PDB file of C-alpha atoms in Angstrom:
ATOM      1  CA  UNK A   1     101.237  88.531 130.605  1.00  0.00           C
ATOM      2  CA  UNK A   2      99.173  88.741 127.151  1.00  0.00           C
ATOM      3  CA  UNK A   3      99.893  87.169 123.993  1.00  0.00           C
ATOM      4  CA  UNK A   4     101.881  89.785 121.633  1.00  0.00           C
ATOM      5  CA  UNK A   5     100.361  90.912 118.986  1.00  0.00           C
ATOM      6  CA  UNK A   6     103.150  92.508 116.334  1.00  0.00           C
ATOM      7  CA  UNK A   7      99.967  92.838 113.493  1.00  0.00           C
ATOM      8  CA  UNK A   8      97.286  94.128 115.522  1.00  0.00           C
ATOM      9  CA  UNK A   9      96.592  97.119 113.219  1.00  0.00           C
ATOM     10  CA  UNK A  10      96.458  94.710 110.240  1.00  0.00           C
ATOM     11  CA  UNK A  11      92.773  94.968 108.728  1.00  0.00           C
ATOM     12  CA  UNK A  12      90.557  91.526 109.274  1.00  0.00           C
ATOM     13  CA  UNK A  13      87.560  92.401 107.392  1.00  0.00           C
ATOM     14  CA  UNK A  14      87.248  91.094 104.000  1.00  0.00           C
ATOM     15  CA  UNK A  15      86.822  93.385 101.101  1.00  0.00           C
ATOM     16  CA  UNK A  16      83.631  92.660  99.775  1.00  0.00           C
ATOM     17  CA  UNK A  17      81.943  93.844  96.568  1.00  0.00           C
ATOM     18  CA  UNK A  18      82.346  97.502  95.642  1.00  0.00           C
ATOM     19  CA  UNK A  19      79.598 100.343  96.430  1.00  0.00           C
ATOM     20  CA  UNK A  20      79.926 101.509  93.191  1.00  0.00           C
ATOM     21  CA  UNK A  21      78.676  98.211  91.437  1.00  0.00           C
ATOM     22  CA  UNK A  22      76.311 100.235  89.481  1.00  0.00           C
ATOM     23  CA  UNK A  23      78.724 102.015  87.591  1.00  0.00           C
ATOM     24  CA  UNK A  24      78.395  99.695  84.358  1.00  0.00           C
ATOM     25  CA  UNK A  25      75.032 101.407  83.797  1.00  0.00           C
ATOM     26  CA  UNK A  26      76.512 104.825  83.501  1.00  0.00           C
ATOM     27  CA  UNK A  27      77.232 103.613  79.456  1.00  0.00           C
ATOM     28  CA  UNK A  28      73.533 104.324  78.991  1.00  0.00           C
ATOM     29  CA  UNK A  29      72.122 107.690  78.074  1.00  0.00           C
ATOM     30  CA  UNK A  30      69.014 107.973  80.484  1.00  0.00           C
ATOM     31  CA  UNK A  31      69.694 110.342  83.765  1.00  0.00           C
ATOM     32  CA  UNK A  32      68.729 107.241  86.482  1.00  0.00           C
ATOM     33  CA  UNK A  33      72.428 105.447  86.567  1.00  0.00           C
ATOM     34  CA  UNK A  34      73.555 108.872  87.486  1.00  0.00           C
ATOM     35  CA  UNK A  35      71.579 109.435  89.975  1.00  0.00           C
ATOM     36  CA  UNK A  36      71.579 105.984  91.648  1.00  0.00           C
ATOM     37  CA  UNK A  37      75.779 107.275  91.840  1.00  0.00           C
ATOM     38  CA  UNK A  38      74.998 110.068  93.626  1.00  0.00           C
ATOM     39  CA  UNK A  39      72.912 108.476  96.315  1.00  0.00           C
ATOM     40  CA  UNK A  40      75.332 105.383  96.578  1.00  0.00           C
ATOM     41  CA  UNK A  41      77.981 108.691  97.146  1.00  0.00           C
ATOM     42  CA  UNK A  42      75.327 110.465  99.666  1.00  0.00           C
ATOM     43  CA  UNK A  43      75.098 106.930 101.895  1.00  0.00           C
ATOM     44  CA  UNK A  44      79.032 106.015 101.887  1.00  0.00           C
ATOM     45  CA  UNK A  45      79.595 109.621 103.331  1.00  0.00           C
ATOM     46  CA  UNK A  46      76.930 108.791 105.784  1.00  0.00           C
ATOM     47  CA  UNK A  47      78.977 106.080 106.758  1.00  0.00           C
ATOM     48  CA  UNK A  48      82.006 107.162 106.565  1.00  0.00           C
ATOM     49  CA  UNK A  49      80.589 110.086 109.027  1.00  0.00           C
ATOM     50  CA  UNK A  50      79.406 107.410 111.525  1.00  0.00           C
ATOM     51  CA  UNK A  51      82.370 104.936 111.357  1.00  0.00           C
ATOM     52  CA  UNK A  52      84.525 108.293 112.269  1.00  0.00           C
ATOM     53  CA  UNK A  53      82.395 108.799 115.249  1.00  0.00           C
ATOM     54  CA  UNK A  54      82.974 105.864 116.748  1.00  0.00           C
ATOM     55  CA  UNK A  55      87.060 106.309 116.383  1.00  0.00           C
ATOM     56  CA  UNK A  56      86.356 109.549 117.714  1.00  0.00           C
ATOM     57  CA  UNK A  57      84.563 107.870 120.738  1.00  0.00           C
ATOM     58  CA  UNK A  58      87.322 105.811 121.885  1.00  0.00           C
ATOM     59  CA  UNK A  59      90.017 109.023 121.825  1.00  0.00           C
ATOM     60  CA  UNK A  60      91.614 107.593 118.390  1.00  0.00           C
ATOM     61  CA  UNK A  61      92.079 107.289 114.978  1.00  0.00           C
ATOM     62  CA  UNK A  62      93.748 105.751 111.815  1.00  0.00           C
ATOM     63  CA  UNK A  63      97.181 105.665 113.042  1.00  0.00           C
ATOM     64  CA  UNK A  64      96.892 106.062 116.820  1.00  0.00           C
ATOM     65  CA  UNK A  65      98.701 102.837 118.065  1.00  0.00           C
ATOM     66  CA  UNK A  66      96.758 100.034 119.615  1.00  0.00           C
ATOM     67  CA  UNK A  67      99.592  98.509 121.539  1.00  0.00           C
ATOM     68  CA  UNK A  68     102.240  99.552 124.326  1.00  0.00           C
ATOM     69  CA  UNK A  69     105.617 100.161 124.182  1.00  0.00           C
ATOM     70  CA  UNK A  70     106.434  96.815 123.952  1.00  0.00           C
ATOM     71  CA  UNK A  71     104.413  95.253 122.035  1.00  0.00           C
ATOM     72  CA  UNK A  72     101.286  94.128 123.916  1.00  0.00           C
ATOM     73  CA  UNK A  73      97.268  95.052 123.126  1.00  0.00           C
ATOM     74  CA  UNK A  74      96.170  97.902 125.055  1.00  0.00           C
ATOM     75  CA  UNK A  75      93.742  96.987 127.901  1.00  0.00           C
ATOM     76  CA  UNK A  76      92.170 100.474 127.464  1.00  0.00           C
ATOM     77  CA  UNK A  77      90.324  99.972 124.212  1.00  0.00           C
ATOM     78  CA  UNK A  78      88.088  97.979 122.601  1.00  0.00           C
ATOM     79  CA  UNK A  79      90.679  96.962 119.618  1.00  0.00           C
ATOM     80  CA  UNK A  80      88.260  94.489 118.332  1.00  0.00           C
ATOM     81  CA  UNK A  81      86.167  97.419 117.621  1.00  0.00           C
ATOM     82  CA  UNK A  82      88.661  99.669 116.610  1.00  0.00           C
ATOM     83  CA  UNK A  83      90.568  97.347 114.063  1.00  0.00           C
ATOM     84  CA  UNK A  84      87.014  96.461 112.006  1.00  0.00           C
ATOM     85  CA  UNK A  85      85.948  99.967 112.137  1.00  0.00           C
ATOM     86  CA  UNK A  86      89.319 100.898 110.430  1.00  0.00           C
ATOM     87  CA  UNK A  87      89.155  98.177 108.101  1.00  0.00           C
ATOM     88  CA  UNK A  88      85.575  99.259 106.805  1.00  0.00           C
ATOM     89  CA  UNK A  89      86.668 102.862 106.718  1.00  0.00           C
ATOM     90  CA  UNK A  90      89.363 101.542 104.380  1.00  0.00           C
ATOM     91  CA  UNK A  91      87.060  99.786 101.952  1.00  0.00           C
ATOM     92  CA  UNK A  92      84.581 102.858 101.852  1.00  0.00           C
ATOM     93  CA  UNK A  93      87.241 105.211 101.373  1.00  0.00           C
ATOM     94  CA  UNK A  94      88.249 103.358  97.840  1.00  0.00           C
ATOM     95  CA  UNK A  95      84.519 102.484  96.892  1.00  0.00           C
ATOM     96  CA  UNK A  96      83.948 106.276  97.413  1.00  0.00           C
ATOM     97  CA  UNK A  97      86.610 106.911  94.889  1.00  0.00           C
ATOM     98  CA  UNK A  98      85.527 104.889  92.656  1.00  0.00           C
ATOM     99  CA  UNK A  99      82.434 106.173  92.739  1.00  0.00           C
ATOM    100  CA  UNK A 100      83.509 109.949  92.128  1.00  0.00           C
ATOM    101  CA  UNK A 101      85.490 108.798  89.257  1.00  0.00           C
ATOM    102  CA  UNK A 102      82.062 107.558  87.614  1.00  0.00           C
ATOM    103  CA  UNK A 103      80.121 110.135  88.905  1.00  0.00           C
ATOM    104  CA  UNK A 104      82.650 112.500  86.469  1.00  0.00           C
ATOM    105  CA  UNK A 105      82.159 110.011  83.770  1.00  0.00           C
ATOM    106  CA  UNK A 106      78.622 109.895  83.948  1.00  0.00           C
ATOM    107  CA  UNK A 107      78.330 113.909  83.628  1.00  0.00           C
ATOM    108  CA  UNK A 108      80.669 113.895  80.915  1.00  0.00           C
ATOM    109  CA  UNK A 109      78.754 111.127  78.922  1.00  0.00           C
ATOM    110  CA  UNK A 110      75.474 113.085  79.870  1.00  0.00           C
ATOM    111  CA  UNK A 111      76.652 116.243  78.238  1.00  0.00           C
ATOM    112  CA  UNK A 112      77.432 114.702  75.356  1.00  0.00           C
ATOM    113  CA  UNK A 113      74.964 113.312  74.492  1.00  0.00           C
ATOM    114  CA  UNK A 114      72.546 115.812  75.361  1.00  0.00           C
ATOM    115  CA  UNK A 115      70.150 117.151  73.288  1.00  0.00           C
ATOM    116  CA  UNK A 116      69.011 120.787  72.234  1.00  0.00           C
ATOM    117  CA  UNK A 117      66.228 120.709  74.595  1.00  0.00           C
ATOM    118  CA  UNK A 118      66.123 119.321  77.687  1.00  0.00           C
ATOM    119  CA  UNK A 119      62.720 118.836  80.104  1.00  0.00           C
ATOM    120  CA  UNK A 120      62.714 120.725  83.393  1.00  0.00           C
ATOM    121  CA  UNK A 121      63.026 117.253  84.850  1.00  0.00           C
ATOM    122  CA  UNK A 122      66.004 116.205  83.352  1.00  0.00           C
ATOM    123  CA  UNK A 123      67.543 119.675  83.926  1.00  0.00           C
ATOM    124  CA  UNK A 124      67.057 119.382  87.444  1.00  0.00           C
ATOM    125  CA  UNK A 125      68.942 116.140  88.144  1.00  0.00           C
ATOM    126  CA  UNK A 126      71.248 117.231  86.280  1.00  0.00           C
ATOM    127  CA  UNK A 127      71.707 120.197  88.504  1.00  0.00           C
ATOM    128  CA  UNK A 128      72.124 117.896  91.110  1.00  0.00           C
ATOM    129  CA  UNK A 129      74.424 115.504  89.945  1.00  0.00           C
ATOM    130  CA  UNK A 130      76.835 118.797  89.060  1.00  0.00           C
ATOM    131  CA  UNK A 131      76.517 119.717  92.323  1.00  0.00           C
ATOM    132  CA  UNK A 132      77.384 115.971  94.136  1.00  0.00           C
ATOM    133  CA  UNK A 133      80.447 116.024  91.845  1.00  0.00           C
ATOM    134  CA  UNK A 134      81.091 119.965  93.066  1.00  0.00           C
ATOM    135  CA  UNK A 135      80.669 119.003  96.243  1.00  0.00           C
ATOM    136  CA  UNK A 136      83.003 116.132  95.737  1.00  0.00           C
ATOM    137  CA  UNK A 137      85.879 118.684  95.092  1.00  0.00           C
ATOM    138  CA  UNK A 138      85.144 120.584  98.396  1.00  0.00           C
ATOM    139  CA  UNK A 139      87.080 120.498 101.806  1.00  0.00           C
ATOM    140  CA  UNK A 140      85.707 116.946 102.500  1.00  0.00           C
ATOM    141  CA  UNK A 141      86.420 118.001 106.601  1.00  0.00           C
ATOM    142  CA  UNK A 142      83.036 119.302 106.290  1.00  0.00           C
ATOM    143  CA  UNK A 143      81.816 115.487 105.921  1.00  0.00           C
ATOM    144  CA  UNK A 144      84.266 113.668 108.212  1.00  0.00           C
ATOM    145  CA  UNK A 145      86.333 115.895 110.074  1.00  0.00           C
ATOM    146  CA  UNK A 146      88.252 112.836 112.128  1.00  0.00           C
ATOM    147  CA  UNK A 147      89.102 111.119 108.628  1.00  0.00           C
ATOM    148  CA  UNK A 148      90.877 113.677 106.470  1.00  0.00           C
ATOM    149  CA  UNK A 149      92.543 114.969 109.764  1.00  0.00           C
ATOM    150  CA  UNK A 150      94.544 111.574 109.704  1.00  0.00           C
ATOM    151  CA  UNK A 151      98.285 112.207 109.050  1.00  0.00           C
ATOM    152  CA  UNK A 152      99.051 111.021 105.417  1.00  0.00           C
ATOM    153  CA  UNK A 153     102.160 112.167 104.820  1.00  0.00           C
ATOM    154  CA  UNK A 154     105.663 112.144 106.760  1.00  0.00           C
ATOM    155  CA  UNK A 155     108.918 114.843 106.213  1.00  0.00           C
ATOM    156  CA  UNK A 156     111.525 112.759 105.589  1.00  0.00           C
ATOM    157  CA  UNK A 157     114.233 115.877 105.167  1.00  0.00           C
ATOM    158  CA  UNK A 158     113.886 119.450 104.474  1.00  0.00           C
ATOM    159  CA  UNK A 159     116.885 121.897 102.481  1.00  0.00           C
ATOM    160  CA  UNK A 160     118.159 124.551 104.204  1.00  0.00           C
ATOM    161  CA  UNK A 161     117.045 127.649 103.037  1.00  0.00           C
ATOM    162  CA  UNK A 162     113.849 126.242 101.249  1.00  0.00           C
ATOM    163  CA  UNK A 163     110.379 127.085 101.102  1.00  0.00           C
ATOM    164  CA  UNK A 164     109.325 124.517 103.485  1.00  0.00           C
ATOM    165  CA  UNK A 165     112.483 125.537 105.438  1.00  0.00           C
ATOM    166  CA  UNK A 166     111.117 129.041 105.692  1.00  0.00           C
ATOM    167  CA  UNK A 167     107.417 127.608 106.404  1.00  0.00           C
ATOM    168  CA  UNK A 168     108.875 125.755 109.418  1.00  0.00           C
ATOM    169  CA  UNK A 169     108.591 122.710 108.348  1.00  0.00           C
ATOM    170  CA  UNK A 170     110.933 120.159 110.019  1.00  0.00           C
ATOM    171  CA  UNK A 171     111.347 116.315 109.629  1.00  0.00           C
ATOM    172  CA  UNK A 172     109.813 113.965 110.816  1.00  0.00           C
ATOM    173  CA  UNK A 173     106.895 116.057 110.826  1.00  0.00           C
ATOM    174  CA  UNK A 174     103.757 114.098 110.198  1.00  0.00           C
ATOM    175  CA  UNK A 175     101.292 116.151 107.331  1.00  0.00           C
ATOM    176  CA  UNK A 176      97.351 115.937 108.149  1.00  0.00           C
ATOM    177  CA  UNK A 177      96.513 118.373 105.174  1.00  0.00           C
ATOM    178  CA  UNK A 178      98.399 119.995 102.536  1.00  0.00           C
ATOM    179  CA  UNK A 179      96.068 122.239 101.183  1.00  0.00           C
ATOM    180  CA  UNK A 180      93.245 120.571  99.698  1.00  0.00           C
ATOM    181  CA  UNK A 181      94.865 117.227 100.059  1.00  0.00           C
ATOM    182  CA  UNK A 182      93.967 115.221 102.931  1.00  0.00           C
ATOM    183  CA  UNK A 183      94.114 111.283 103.974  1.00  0.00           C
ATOM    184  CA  UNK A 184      90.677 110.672 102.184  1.00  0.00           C
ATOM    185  CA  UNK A 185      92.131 112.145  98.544  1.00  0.00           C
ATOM    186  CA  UNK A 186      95.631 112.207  98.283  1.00  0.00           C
ATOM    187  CA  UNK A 187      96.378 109.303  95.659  1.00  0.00           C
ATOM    188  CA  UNK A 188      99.841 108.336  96.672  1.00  0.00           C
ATOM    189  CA  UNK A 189     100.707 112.043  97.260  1.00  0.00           C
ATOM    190  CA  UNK A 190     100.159 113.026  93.917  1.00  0.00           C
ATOM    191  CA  UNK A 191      97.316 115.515  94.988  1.00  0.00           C
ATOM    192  CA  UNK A 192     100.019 117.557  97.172  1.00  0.00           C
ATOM    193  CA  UNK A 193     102.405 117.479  93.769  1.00  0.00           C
ATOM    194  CA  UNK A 194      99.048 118.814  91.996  1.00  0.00           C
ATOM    195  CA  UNK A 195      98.204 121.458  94.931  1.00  0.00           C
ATOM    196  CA  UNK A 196     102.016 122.720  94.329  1.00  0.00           C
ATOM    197  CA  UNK A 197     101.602 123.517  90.601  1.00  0.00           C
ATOM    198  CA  UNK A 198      98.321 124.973  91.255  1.00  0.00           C
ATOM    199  CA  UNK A 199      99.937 127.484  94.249  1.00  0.00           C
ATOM    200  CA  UNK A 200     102.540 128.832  93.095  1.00  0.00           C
ATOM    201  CA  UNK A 201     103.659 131.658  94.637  1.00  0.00           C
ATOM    202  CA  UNK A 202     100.497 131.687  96.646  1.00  0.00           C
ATOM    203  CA  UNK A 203     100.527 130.574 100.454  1.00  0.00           C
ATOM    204  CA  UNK A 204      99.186 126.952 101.297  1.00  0.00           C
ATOM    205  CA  UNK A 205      97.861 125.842 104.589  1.00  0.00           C
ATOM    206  CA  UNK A 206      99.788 123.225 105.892  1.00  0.00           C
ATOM    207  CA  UNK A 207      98.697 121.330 109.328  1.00  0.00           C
ATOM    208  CA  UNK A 208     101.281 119.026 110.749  1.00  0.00           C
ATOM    209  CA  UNK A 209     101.569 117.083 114.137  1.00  0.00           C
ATOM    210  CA  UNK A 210     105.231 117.309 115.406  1.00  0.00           C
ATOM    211  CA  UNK A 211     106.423 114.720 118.381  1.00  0.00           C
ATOM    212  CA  UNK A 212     108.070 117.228 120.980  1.00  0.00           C
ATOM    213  CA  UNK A 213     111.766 116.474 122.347  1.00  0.00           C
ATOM    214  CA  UNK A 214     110.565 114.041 124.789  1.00  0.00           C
ATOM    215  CA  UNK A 215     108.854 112.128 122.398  1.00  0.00           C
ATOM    216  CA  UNK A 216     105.936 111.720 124.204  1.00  0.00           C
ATOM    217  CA  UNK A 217     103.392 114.889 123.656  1.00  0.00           C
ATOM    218  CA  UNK A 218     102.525 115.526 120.004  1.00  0.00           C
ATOM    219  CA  UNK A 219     102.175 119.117 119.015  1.00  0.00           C
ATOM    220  CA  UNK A 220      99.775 120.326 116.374  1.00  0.00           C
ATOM    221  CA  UNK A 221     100.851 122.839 114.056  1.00  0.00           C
ATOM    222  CA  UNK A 222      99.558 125.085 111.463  1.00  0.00           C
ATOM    223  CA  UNK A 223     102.122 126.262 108.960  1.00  0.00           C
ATOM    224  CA  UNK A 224     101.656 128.712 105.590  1.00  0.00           C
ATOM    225  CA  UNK A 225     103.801 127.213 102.638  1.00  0.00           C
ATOM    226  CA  UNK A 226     104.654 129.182  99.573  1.00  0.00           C
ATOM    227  CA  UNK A 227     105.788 126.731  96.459  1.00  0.00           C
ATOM    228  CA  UNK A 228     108.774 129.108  94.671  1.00  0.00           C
ATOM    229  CA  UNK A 229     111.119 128.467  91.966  1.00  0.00           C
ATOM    230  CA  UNK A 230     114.686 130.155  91.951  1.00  0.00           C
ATOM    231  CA  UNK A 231     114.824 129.797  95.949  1.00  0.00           C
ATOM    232  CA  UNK A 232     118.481 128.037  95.034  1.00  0.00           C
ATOM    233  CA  UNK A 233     117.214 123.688  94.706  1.00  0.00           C
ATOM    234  CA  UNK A 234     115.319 121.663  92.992  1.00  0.00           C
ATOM    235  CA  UNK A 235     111.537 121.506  93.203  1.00  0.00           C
ATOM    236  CA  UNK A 236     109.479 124.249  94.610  1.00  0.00           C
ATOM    237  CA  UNK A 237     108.868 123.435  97.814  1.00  0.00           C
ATOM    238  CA  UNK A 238     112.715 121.691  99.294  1.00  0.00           C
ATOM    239  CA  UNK A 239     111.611 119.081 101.140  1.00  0.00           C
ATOM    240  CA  UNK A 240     110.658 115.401 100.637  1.00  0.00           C
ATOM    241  CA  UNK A 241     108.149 113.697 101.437  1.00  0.00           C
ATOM    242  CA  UNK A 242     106.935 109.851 102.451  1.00  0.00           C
ATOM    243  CA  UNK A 243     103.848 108.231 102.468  1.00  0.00           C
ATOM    244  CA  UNK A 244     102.909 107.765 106.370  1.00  0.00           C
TER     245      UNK A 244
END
């Protein structure tokens, strides 16, 4: 019999300073703090790619449980392994906020204080950075697929009636993406309440993983949600949801 383990999924590797320790220098004018941002950016999505490969490798990921029924470690994974993998992709999913948040910053303060002219060379990296912070604002599943597929979001109930009633949504349904809003970006949920305003009226792709009667084989779904006032509630979608 093995020693239980209630806390197994608890992270064990220390925080550590942020990636985006550079930031301070994006008060100056010149293009290079900018540009260091955008390569700190381009590595932590390297990482983030290769730390989601190895979750991948052992048939898991952020959530997937690393103990049995009652309690005890699995003896079919490497949980050592899998708990300071998770951990790390923890702290690189922050510092890579962070980072973004700067990276807008540091384009803002760049445009303003732009001059009249600006040398090809200058104009280039510029182009560049605009496009890293583009980029940024893109479908991050074409970085790290196994990441922003990670359920963020749970149905706690759904009205009668409602939109997400008439999208088939159902509770206890577990939300991998809500539109553009994934596990990597979703801020406490407020980037599904932001993907509502913007949609309205206008179907959003919803992907959900739903636990069959038997409670056993998980079923992946992919819904189309319209947000709509005047369907008879409150809100514009009728359901609620919780933070997974």
């Amino acid at each position: 019999m093995g020693l239980r383990m209630d806390d197994i999924h608890a992270p064990t590797v220390s925080s550590g300073p942020r990636a985006g320790g550079q930031a301070s220098a994006t008060s100056r004018h010149d293009k290079k703090p900018l540009m260091e941002l955008v390569a700190e950016k381009d590595r932590v999505e390297s990482e983030l790619r290769a730390l989601s490969s190895v979750l991948d490798s052992h048939g898991v990921n952020m959530n997937t449980s690393l103990t049995t029924f009652d309690g005890y470690p699995r003896d079919d994974l490497d949980i050592a392994q899998i708990r300071t993998t998770r951990a790390r992709i923890v702290h690189l999913r922050n510092d890579y906020k962070g980072l973004m948040s700067k990276i807008e910053a540091g384009l803002h303060e760049h445009h303003a204080s732009a001059g009249p002219i600006t040398p090809t060379e200058t104009r280039a990296d510029t182009a560049k950075v605009q496009s890293a912070a583009v980029d940024s604002n893109v479908d991050e599943g074409a970085s790290y697929p196994g990441l922003v597929e990670t359920p963020f979001a749970k149905v706690n109930s759904v009205v009668p009636g409602s939109p997400a009633d008439d999208a088939g949504l159902k509770a206890g349904d577990r939300i991998r993406r809500f539109g553009s809003a994934n596990w990597i970006n979703h801020e406490k949920l407020s980037k599904v309440a932001e993907v509502v305003q913007r949609n309205e009226g206008r179907s959003i792709l919803v992907k959900v993983v739903r636990m069959n009667s038997d409670n056993q084989s998980p079923e992946e779904l992919q819904l189309q949600l319209t947000p709509r006032r005047n369907w008879g509630g409150r809100g514009m979608l009728g359901c609620h949801l919780l933070p997974a």
